[in-house]
PDB file with SEQRES, HELIX, SHEET and CRYST1 records, atoms N, CA, C and O in Angstrom:
SEQRES   1 A   69  UNK UNK UNK UNK UNK UNK UNK UNK UNK UNK UNK UNK UNK          
SEQRES   2 A   69  UNK UNK UNK UNK UNK UNK UNK UNK UNK UNK UNK UNK UNK          
SEQRES   3 A   69  UNK UNK UNK UNK UNK UNK UNK UNK UNK UNK UNK UNK UNK          
SEQRES   4 A   69  UNK UNK UNK UNK UNK UNK UNK UNK UNK UNK UNK UNK UNK          
SEQRES   5 A   69  UNK UNK UNK UNK UNK UNK UNK UNK UNK UNK UNK UNK UNK          
SEQRES   6 A   69  UNK UNK UNK UNK                                              
HELIX    1 AA1 UNK A    9  UNK A   15  1                                   7    
HELIX    2 AA2 UNK A   20  UNK A   26  1                                   7    
HELIX    3 AA3 UNK A   31  UNK A   38  1                                   8    
HELIX    4 AA4 UNK A   45  UNK A   55  1                                  11    
SHEET    1 AA1 2 UNK A   3  UNK A   4  0                                        
SHEET    2 AA1 2 UNK A  64  UNK A  65 -1                                        
CRYST1    1.000    1.000    1.000  90.00  90.00  90.00 P 1           1          
ATOM      1  N   UNK A   1      16.377  -2.237  -9.566  1.00  0.00           N  
ATOM      2  CA  UNK A   1      14.921  -1.018 -10.228  1.00  0.00           C  
ATOM      3  C   UNK A   1      15.375  -1.110 -12.265  1.00  0.00           C  
ATOM      4  O   UNK A   1      15.832  -0.340 -13.111  1.00  0.00           O  
ATOM      5  N   UNK A   2      15.014  -2.168 -12.220  1.00  0.00           N  
ATOM      6  CA  UNK A   2      14.976  -2.640 -13.660  1.00  0.00           C  
ATOM      7  C   UNK A   2      14.969  -1.245 -14.797  1.00  0.00           C  
ATOM      8  O   UNK A   2      15.939  -0.940 -15.492  1.00  0.00           O  
ATOM      9  N   UNK A   3      13.714  -0.556 -14.784  1.00  0.00           N  
ATOM     10  CA  UNK A   3      13.973   0.301 -16.165  1.00  0.00           C  
ATOM     11  C   UNK A   3      14.258   1.699 -15.252  1.00  0.00           C  
ATOM     12  O   UNK A   3      13.704   1.893 -14.170  1.00  0.00           O  
ATOM     13  N   UNK A   4      15.247   2.668 -15.893  1.00  0.00           N  
ATOM     14  CA  UNK A   4      16.235   3.253 -15.300  1.00  0.00           C  
ATOM     15  C   UNK A   4      16.086   5.029 -16.350  1.00  0.00           C  
ATOM     16  O   UNK A   4      15.899   5.133 -17.563  1.00  0.00           O  
ATOM     17  N   UNK A   5      16.173   5.626 -15.812  1.00  0.00           N  
ATOM     18  CA  UNK A   5      16.698   7.044 -17.553  1.00  0.00           C  
ATOM     19  C   UNK A   5      17.601   7.192 -17.306  1.00  0.00           C  
ATOM     20  O   UNK A   5      18.192   7.159 -16.226  1.00  0.00           O  
ATOM     21  N   UNK A   6      18.066   7.510 -18.904  1.00  0.00           N  
ATOM     22  CA  UNK A   6      19.239   6.880 -19.567  1.00  0.00           C  
ATOM     23  C   UNK A   6      19.146   8.651 -19.676  1.00  0.00           C  
ATOM     24  O   UNK A   6      18.924   8.870 -20.867  1.00  0.00           O  
ATOM     25  N   UNK A   7      19.215   9.842 -19.007  1.00  0.00           N  
ATOM     26  CA  UNK A   7      19.190  11.276 -19.331  1.00  0.00           C  
ATOM     27  C   UNK A   7      18.486  11.328 -18.127  1.00  0.00           C  
ATOM     28  O   UNK A   7      17.747  10.574 -17.494  1.00  0.00           O  
ATOM     29  N   UNK A   8      19.161  12.986 -17.952  1.00  0.00           N  
ATOM     30  CA  UNK A   8      18.895  13.921 -16.394  1.00  0.00           C  
ATOM     31  C   UNK A   8      17.677  14.703 -17.162  1.00  0.00           C  
ATOM     32  O   UNK A   8      17.690  15.786 -17.746  1.00  0.00           O  
ATOM     33  N   UNK A   9      16.593  13.736 -16.944  1.00  0.00           N  
ATOM     34  CA  UNK A   9      15.748  14.707 -17.254  1.00  0.00           C  
ATOM     35  C   UNK A   9      15.105  16.609 -17.246  1.00  0.00           C  
ATOM     36  O   UNK A   9      14.668  17.489 -17.988  1.00  0.00           O  
ATOM     37  N   UNK A  10      15.430  16.347 -15.985  1.00  0.00           N  
ATOM     38  CA  UNK A  10      15.044  17.675 -15.686  1.00  0.00           C  
ATOM     39  C   UNK A  10      15.898  18.975 -15.929  1.00  0.00           C  
ATOM     40  O   UNK A  10      15.585  20.162 -15.838  1.00  0.00           O  
ATOM     41  N   UNK A  11      17.268  18.264 -16.321  1.00  0.00           N  
ATOM     42  CA  UNK A  11      18.564  18.953 -17.418  1.00  0.00           C  
ATOM     43  C   UNK A  11      17.884  19.186 -18.681  1.00  0.00           C  
ATOM     44  O   UNK A  11      17.873  20.247 -19.306  1.00  0.00           O  
ATOM     45  N   UNK A  12      17.337  18.128 -18.986  1.00  0.00           N  
ATOM     46  CA  UNK A  12      16.975  18.204 -20.459  1.00  0.00           C  
ATOM     47  C   UNK A  12      16.228  19.022 -20.606  1.00  0.00           C  
ATOM     48  O   UNK A  12      16.377  19.663 -21.646  1.00  0.00           O  
ATOM     49  N   UNK A  13      15.030  19.444 -19.659  1.00  0.00           N  
ATOM     50  CA  UNK A  13      14.246  20.305 -19.714  1.00  0.00           C  
ATOM     51  C   UNK A  13      14.097  21.556 -19.574  1.00  0.00           C  
ATOM     52  O   UNK A  13      13.185  22.213 -20.075  1.00  0.00           O  
ATOM     53  N   UNK A  14      15.411  22.172 -18.548  1.00  0.00           N  
ATOM     54  CA  UNK A  14      15.579  22.840 -18.575  1.00  0.00           C  
ATOM     55  C   UNK A  14      16.642  23.889 -19.791  1.00  0.00           C  
ATOM     56  O   UNK A  14      16.658  25.119 -19.857  1.00  0.00           O  
ATOM     57  N   UNK A  15      17.560  22.748 -20.759  1.00  0.00           N  
ATOM     58  CA  UNK A  15      17.892  23.054 -21.843  1.00  0.00           C  
ATOM     59  C   UNK A  15      16.909  23.189 -22.926  1.00  0.00           C  
ATOM     60  O   UNK A  15      17.227  23.837 -23.923  1.00  0.00           O  
ATOM     61  N   UNK A  16      15.771  22.656 -22.841  1.00  0.00           N  
ATOM     62  CA  UNK A  16      14.778  22.895 -23.716  1.00  0.00           C  
ATOM     63  C   UNK A  16      13.719  24.153 -22.873  1.00  0.00           C  
ATOM     64  O   UNK A  16      12.491  24.167 -22.955  1.00  0.00           O  
ATOM     65  N   UNK A  17      14.375  24.926 -22.257  1.00  0.00           N  
ATOM     66  CA  UNK A  17      13.459  25.687 -21.722  1.00  0.00           C  
ATOM     67  C   UNK A  17      12.201  26.641 -20.819  1.00  0.00           C  
ATOM     68  O   UNK A  17      11.558  27.685 -20.929  1.00  0.00           O  
ATOM     69  N   UNK A  18      12.481  24.810 -19.358  1.00  0.00           N  
ATOM     70  CA  UNK A  18      11.475  24.252 -19.070  1.00  0.00           C  
ATOM     71  C   UNK A  18      12.491  23.856 -17.337  1.00  0.00           C  
ATOM     72  O   UNK A  18      12.826  22.798 -16.804  1.00  0.00           O  
ATOM     73  N   UNK A  19      12.728  25.760 -16.847  1.00  0.00           N  
ATOM     74  CA  UNK A  19      13.039  25.192 -15.933  1.00  0.00           C  
ATOM     75  C   UNK A  19      12.041  25.030 -14.572  1.00  0.00           C  
ATOM     76  O   UNK A  19      10.966  25.595 -14.374  1.00  0.00           O  
ATOM     77  N   UNK A  20      12.466  24.459 -14.054  1.00  0.00           N  
ATOM     78  CA  UNK A  20      11.788  23.812 -12.678  1.00  0.00           C  
ATOM     79  C   UNK A  20      10.103  24.924 -12.306  1.00  0.00           C  
ATOM     80  O   UNK A  20       8.938  24.527 -12.331  1.00  0.00           O  
ATOM     81  N   UNK A  21      10.810  26.810 -11.892  1.00  0.00           N  
ATOM     82  CA  UNK A  21       9.817  26.917 -11.554  1.00  0.00           C  
ATOM     83  C   UNK A  21       8.356  27.413 -13.012  1.00  0.00           C  
ATOM     84  O   UNK A  21       7.147  27.639 -13.062  1.00  0.00           O  
ATOM     85  N   UNK A  22       9.506  27.347 -13.896  1.00  0.00           N  
ATOM     86  CA  UNK A  22       7.808  26.750 -15.133  1.00  0.00           C  
ATOM     87  C   UNK A  22       7.447  26.287 -15.088  1.00  0.00           C  
ATOM     88  O   UNK A  22       6.268  26.636 -15.140  1.00  0.00           O  
ATOM     89  N   UNK A  23       7.673  24.695 -14.914  1.00  0.00           N  
ATOM     90  CA  UNK A  23       7.512  23.666 -15.270  1.00  0.00           C  
ATOM     91  C   UNK A  23       6.006  24.230 -13.837  1.00  0.00           C  
ATOM     92  O   UNK A  23       4.880  24.644 -14.113  1.00  0.00           O  
ATOM     93  N   UNK A  24       6.504  24.052 -12.663  1.00  0.00           N  
ATOM     94  CA  UNK A  24       4.929  24.490 -11.276  1.00  0.00           C  
ATOM     95  C   UNK A  24       4.554  25.909 -12.080  1.00  0.00           C  
ATOM     96  O   UNK A  24       3.710  25.720 -12.956  1.00  0.00           O  
ATOM     97  N   UNK A  25       4.898  26.950 -11.987  1.00  0.00           N  
ATOM     98  CA  UNK A  25       3.904  28.125 -12.017  1.00  0.00           C  
ATOM     99  C   UNK A  25       2.843  27.041 -12.795  1.00  0.00           C  
ATOM    100  O   UNK A  25       1.882  26.505 -12.243  1.00  0.00           O  
ATOM    101  N   UNK A  26       3.513  26.730 -15.103  1.00  0.00           N  
ATOM    102  CA  UNK A  26       2.791  26.474 -15.349  1.00  0.00           C  
ATOM    103  C   UNK A  26       1.528  25.273 -15.454  1.00  0.00           C  
ATOM    104  O   UNK A  26       0.479  25.342 -16.095  1.00  0.00           O  
ATOM    105  N   UNK A  27       1.841  24.591 -14.919  1.00  0.00           N  
ATOM    106  CA  UNK A  27       0.864  24.555 -13.878  1.00  0.00           C  
ATOM    107  C   UNK A  27       1.398  22.399 -15.271  1.00  0.00           C  
ATOM    108  O   UNK A  27       0.514  21.626 -15.641  1.00  0.00           O  
ATOM    109  N   UNK A  28       3.080  22.186 -15.604  1.00  0.00           N  
ATOM    110  CA  UNK A  28       3.413  20.985 -16.327  1.00  0.00           C  
ATOM    111  C   UNK A  28       3.012  20.488 -16.491  1.00  0.00           C  
ATOM    112  O   UNK A  28       2.166  20.061 -17.277  1.00  0.00           O  
ATOM    113  N   UNK A  29       4.320  20.112 -14.553  1.00  0.00           N  
ATOM    114  CA  UNK A  29       4.718  18.765 -14.134  1.00  0.00           C  
ATOM    115  C   UNK A  29       4.929  19.093 -13.075  1.00  0.00           C  
ATOM    116  O   UNK A  29       5.741  19.983 -12.823  1.00  0.00           O  
ATOM    117  N   UNK A  30       3.896  18.123 -11.704  1.00  0.00           N  
ATOM    118  CA  UNK A  30       3.237  19.126 -10.842  1.00  0.00           C  
ATOM    119  C   UNK A  30       4.305  18.473  -9.461  1.00  0.00           C  
ATOM    120  O   UNK A  30       4.577  17.327  -9.104  1.00  0.00           O  
ATOM    121  N   UNK A  31       4.702  19.833  -8.957  1.00  0.00           N  
ATOM    122  CA  UNK A  31       6.043  20.071  -8.016  1.00  0.00           C  
ATOM    123  C   UNK A  31       6.724  17.866  -6.883  1.00  0.00           C  
ATOM    124  O   UNK A  31       7.750  17.725  -6.217  1.00  0.00           O  
ATOM    125  N   UNK A  32       5.706  16.813  -7.155  1.00  0.00           N  
ATOM    126  CA  UNK A  32       5.484  15.727  -6.419  1.00  0.00           C  
ATOM    127  C   UNK A  32       6.608  14.585  -7.543  1.00  0.00           C  
ATOM    128  O   UNK A  32       7.490  13.761  -7.307  1.00  0.00           O  
ATOM    129  N   UNK A  33       5.630  15.396  -9.408  1.00  0.00           N  
ATOM    130  CA  UNK A  33       6.548  14.156 -10.333  1.00  0.00           C  
ATOM    131  C   UNK A  33       8.437  14.612 -10.522  1.00  0.00           C  
ATOM    132  O   UNK A  33       9.451  13.938 -10.705  1.00  0.00           O  
ATOM    133  N   UNK A  34       8.178  15.986 -10.367  1.00  0.00           N  
ATOM    134  CA  UNK A  34       9.437  17.015  -9.823  1.00  0.00           C  
ATOM    135  C   UNK A  34      10.985  16.278  -9.221  1.00  0.00           C  
ATOM    136  O   UNK A  34      12.082  15.917  -9.647  1.00  0.00           O  
ATOM    137  N   UNK A  35      10.138  16.360  -7.851  1.00  0.00           N  
ATOM    138  CA  UNK A  35      11.006  15.785  -6.669  1.00  0.00           C  
ATOM    139  C   UNK A  35      11.180  14.092  -7.561  1.00  0.00           C  
ATOM    140  O   UNK A  35      12.298  13.698  -7.892  1.00  0.00           O  
ATOM    141  N   UNK A  36      10.025  13.336  -7.817  1.00  0.00           N  
ATOM    142  CA  UNK A  36      10.962  12.093  -8.060  1.00  0.00           C  
ATOM    143  C   UNK A  36      11.617  12.199  -9.151  1.00  0.00           C  
ATOM    144  O   UNK A  36      12.449  11.348  -8.836  1.00  0.00           O  
ATOM    145  N   UNK A  37      11.964  12.538 -10.217  1.00  0.00           N  
ATOM    146  CA  UNK A  37      12.495  13.199 -11.048  1.00  0.00           C  
ATOM    147  C   UNK A  37      14.223  13.168 -10.538  1.00  0.00           C  
ATOM    148  O   UNK A  37      15.233  12.524 -10.821  1.00  0.00           O  
ATOM    149  N   UNK A  38      13.821  14.316  -9.597  1.00  0.00           N  
ATOM    150  CA  UNK A  38      15.269  14.280  -8.777  1.00  0.00           C  
ATOM    151  C   UNK A  38      16.232  13.429  -8.200  1.00  0.00           C  
ATOM    152  O   UNK A  38      17.460  13.501  -8.146  1.00  0.00           O  
ATOM    153  N   UNK A  39      15.091  12.279  -7.614  1.00  0.00           N  
ATOM    154  CA  UNK A  39      16.059  10.904  -7.284  1.00  0.00           C  
ATOM    155  C   UNK A  39      15.296   9.801  -7.890  1.00  0.00           C  
ATOM    156  O   UNK A  39      14.754   8.785  -7.454  1.00  0.00           O  
ATOM    157  N   UNK A  40      15.436  10.338  -9.019  1.00  0.00           N  
ATOM    158  CA  UNK A  40      15.080   9.221  -9.878  1.00  0.00           C  
ATOM    159  C   UNK A  40      14.100   7.592  -9.570  1.00  0.00           C  
ATOM    160  O   UNK A  40      14.484   6.487  -9.955  1.00  0.00           O  
ATOM    161  N   UNK A  41      12.825   7.858  -8.806  1.00  0.00           N  
ATOM    162  CA  UNK A  41      11.909   7.282  -8.544  1.00  0.00           C  
ATOM    163  C   UNK A  41      10.944   7.596  -9.855  1.00  0.00           C  
ATOM    164  O   UNK A  41      10.756   8.632 -10.492  1.00  0.00           O  
ATOM    165  N   UNK A  42      10.413   6.248  -9.982  1.00  0.00           N  
ATOM    166  CA  UNK A  42       9.053   6.398 -11.220  1.00  0.00           C  
ATOM    167  C   UNK A  42       8.716   6.584 -10.968  1.00  0.00           C  
ATOM    168  O   UNK A  42       8.546   6.511  -9.751  1.00  0.00           O  
ATOM    169  N   UNK A  43       7.720   7.447 -12.249  1.00  0.00           N  
ATOM    170  CA  UNK A  43       6.415   8.014 -12.373  1.00  0.00           C  
ATOM    171  C   UNK A  43       5.824   8.143 -13.397  1.00  0.00           C  
ATOM    172  O   UNK A  43       6.216   7.991 -14.554  1.00  0.00           O  
ATOM    173  N   UNK A  44       4.473   8.544 -12.847  1.00  0.00           N  
ATOM    174  CA  UNK A  44       3.935   7.460 -13.621  1.00  0.00           C  
ATOM    175  C   UNK A  44       3.794   8.227 -15.132  1.00  0.00           C  
ATOM    176  O   UNK A  44       4.560   9.190 -15.089  1.00  0.00           O  
ATOM    177  N   UNK A  45       2.948   8.161 -16.765  1.00  0.00           N  
ATOM    178  CA  UNK A  45       2.611   6.765 -17.829  1.00  0.00           C  
ATOM    179  C   UNK A  45       2.290   8.734 -17.974  1.00  0.00           C  
ATOM    180  O   UNK A  45       3.128   9.343 -18.640  1.00  0.00           O  
ATOM    181  N   UNK A  46       1.400   9.364 -17.498  1.00  0.00           N  
ATOM    182  CA  UNK A  46       1.071  10.092 -18.322  1.00  0.00           C  
ATOM    183  C   UNK A  46       1.791  11.412 -17.896  1.00  0.00           C  
ATOM    184  O   UNK A  46       1.219  12.382 -18.392  1.00  0.00           O  
ATOM    185  N   UNK A  47       3.015  11.792 -17.027  1.00  0.00           N  
ATOM    186  CA  UNK A  47       4.441  12.532 -17.214  1.00  0.00           C  
ATOM    187  C   UNK A  47       4.839  12.229 -17.798  1.00  0.00           C  
ATOM    188  O   UNK A  47       5.113  13.012 -18.708  1.00  0.00           O  
ATOM    189  N   UNK A  48       5.323  10.737 -17.933  1.00  0.00           N  
ATOM    190  CA  UNK A  48       6.672  10.606 -18.712  1.00  0.00           C  
ATOM    191  C   UNK A  48       5.747  12.177 -20.538  1.00  0.00           C  
ATOM    192  O   UNK A  48       6.177  13.177 -21.112  1.00  0.00           O  
ATOM    193  N   UNK A  49       3.736  10.875 -20.627  1.00  0.00           N  
ATOM    194  CA  UNK A  49       3.976  11.395 -22.009  1.00  0.00           C  
ATOM    195  C   UNK A  49       3.728  12.866 -22.301  1.00  0.00           C  
ATOM    196  O   UNK A  49       3.395  13.285 -23.410  1.00  0.00           O  
ATOM    197  N   UNK A  50       3.963  13.814 -20.937  1.00  0.00           N  
ATOM    198  CA  UNK A  50       3.744  15.054 -21.207  1.00  0.00           C  
ATOM    199  C   UNK A  50       4.832  16.080 -20.870  1.00  0.00           C  
ATOM    200  O   UNK A  50       4.784  17.285 -20.623  1.00  0.00           O  
ATOM    201  N   UNK A  51       6.612  14.491 -21.004  1.00  0.00           N  
ATOM    202  CA  UNK A  51       8.104  14.869 -20.312  1.00  0.00           C  
ATOM    203  C   UNK A  51       7.881  14.849 -22.204  1.00  0.00           C  
ATOM    204  O   UNK A  51       8.178  15.855 -22.849  1.00  0.00           O  
ATOM    205  N   UNK A  52       7.339  13.593 -22.888  1.00  0.00           N  
ATOM    206  CA  UNK A  52       7.730  14.057 -24.306  1.00  0.00           C  
ATOM    207  C   UNK A  52       7.491  15.040 -25.339  1.00  0.00           C  
ATOM    208  O   UNK A  52       8.100  15.803 -26.089  1.00  0.00           O  
ATOM    209  N   UNK A  53       6.191  14.627 -24.999  1.00  0.00           N  
ATOM    210  CA  UNK A  53       5.474  16.210 -25.759  1.00  0.00           C  
ATOM    211  C   UNK A  53       6.809  17.727 -25.695  1.00  0.00           C  
ATOM    212  O   UNK A  53       7.363  18.219 -26.678  1.00  0.00           O  
ATOM    213  N   UNK A  54       7.019  18.183 -24.076  1.00  0.00           N  
ATOM    214  CA  UNK A  54       8.080  18.747 -24.051  1.00  0.00           C  
ATOM    215  C   UNK A  54       9.535  18.581 -24.490  1.00  0.00           C  
ATOM    216  O   UNK A  54      10.047  19.685 -24.674  1.00  0.00           O  
ATOM    217  N   UNK A  55      10.432  17.482 -24.734  1.00  0.00           N  
ATOM    218  CA  UNK A  55      11.698  18.062 -25.302  1.00  0.00           C  
ATOM    219  C   UNK A  55      11.735  16.974 -26.498  1.00  0.00           C  
ATOM    220  O   UNK A  55      12.834  16.602 -26.909  1.00  0.00           O  
ATOM    221  N   UNK A  56      10.206  16.314 -27.221  1.00  0.00           N  
ATOM    222  CA  UNK A  56       9.944  16.132 -28.840  1.00  0.00           C  
ATOM    223  C   UNK A  56      10.636  14.750 -28.891  1.00  0.00           C  
ATOM    224  O   UNK A  56      10.821  14.548 -30.091  1.00  0.00           O  
ATOM    225  N   UNK A  57      11.042  13.850 -28.289  1.00  0.00           N  
ATOM    226  CA  UNK A  57      10.692  12.706 -28.237  1.00  0.00           C  
ATOM    227  C   UNK A  57      10.145  11.381 -27.700  1.00  0.00           C  
ATOM    228  O   UNK A  57       8.947  11.662 -27.673  1.00  0.00           O  
ATOM    229  N   UNK A  58      10.196  10.640 -27.438  1.00  0.00           N  
ATOM    230  CA  UNK A  58       9.534   8.502 -27.749  1.00  0.00           C  
ATOM    231  C   UNK A  58       9.957   8.683 -26.428  1.00  0.00           C  
ATOM    232  O   UNK A  58      10.841   9.365 -25.910  1.00  0.00           O  
ATOM    233  N   UNK A  59       8.783   7.608 -25.847  1.00  0.00           N  
ATOM    234  CA  UNK A  59       9.661   7.662 -24.303  1.00  0.00           C  
ATOM    235  C   UNK A  59      11.705   6.855 -23.644  1.00  0.00           C  
ATOM    236  O   UNK A  59      12.392   7.138 -22.662  1.00  0.00           O  
ATOM    237  N   UNK A  60      11.967   5.701 -25.005  1.00  0.00           N  
ATOM    238  CA  UNK A  60      12.758   5.415 -25.735  1.00  0.00           C  
ATOM    239  C   UNK A  60      13.603   5.861 -25.211  1.00  0.00           C  
ATOM    240  O   UNK A  60      14.348   5.445 -24.323  1.00  0.00           O  
ATOM    241  N   UNK A  61      13.496   7.294 -26.063  1.00  0.00           N  
ATOM    242  CA  UNK A  61      15.238   8.262 -25.622  1.00  0.00           C  
ATOM    243  C   UNK A  61      14.639   8.511 -24.074  1.00  0.00           C  
ATOM    244  O   UNK A  61      14.581   9.736 -23.975  1.00  0.00           O  
ATOM    245  N   UNK A  62      14.235   8.000 -23.002  1.00  0.00           N  
ATOM    246  CA  UNK A  62      14.448   8.893 -21.696  1.00  0.00           C  
ATOM    247  C   UNK A  62      14.137   7.771 -20.462  1.00  0.00           C  
ATOM    248  O   UNK A  62      13.811   8.376 -19.440  1.00  0.00           O  
ATOM    249  N   UNK A  63      14.147   6.557 -20.312  1.00  0.00           N  
ATOM    250  CA  UNK A  63      14.276   5.533 -20.500  1.00  0.00           C  
ATOM    251  C   UNK A  63      14.762   3.679 -20.416  1.00  0.00           C  
ATOM    252  O   UNK A  63      13.896   2.841 -20.669  1.00  0.00           O  
ATOM    253  N   UNK A  64      15.431   3.476 -20.241  1.00  0.00           N  
ATOM    254  CA  UNK A  64      15.337   2.257 -20.308  1.00  0.00           C  
ATOM    255  C   UNK A  64      16.055   0.795 -19.598  1.00  0.00           C  
ATOM    256  O   UNK A  64      16.886   0.859 -18.692  1.00  0.00           O  
ATOM    257  N   UNK A  65      15.564  -0.490 -20.192  1.00  0.00           N  
ATOM    258  CA  UNK A  65      15.485  -1.090 -19.002  1.00  0.00           C  
ATOM    259  C   UNK A  65      16.874  -1.918 -19.081  1.00  0.00           C  
ATOM    260  O   UNK A  65      17.569  -2.254 -20.040  1.00  0.00           O  
ATOM    261  N   UNK A  66      17.001  -2.116 -17.656  1.00  0.00           N  
ATOM    262  CA  UNK A  66      18.462  -2.986 -17.544  1.00  0.00           C  
ATOM    263  C   UNK A  66      18.314  -3.770 -16.728  1.00  0.00           C  
ATOM    264  O   UNK A  66      17.585  -3.281 -15.864  1.00  0.00           O  
ATOM    265  N   UNK A  67      18.746  -5.263 -16.367  1.00  0.00           N  
ATOM    266  CA  UNK A  67      18.291  -6.428 -15.604  1.00  0.00           C  
ATOM    267  C   UNK A  67      18.820  -6.708 -14.649  1.00  0.00           C  
ATOM    268  O   UNK A  67      19.994  -6.376 -14.483  1.00  0.00           O  
ATOM    269  N   UNK A  68      18.327  -7.208 -13.982  1.00  0.00           N  
ATOM    270  CA  UNK A  68      18.718  -6.261 -12.789  1.00  0.00           C  
ATOM    271  C   UNK A  68      20.082  -8.071 -12.346  1.00  0.00           C  
ATOM    272  O   UNK A  68      19.764  -9.223 -12.639  1.00  0.00           O  
ATOM    273  N   UNK A  69      21.448  -7.663 -11.634  1.00  0.00           N  
ATOM    274  CA  UNK A  69      22.416  -8.958 -12.026  1.00  0.00           C  
ATOM    275  C   UNK A  69      21.741  -9.289 -10.317  1.00  0.00           C  
ATOM    276  O   UNK A  69      22.049 -10.321  -9.721  1.00  0.00           O  
TER     277      UNK A  69                                                      
END                                                                             
């Protein structure tokens, strides 16, 4: 997978006060998106945008390109 997450996004959200229960309850992220993040799977750009809004960061702070060997 050439695009990888640079940080543990769920841990960063939790540190910012957004635990998974709050994310679901306030409909900030769906259960499917949360599960995909747990499994380091791709998520839609609209979800990346929402995470950047919540963490006050840029997409490049969350992801990076790693060349396949």
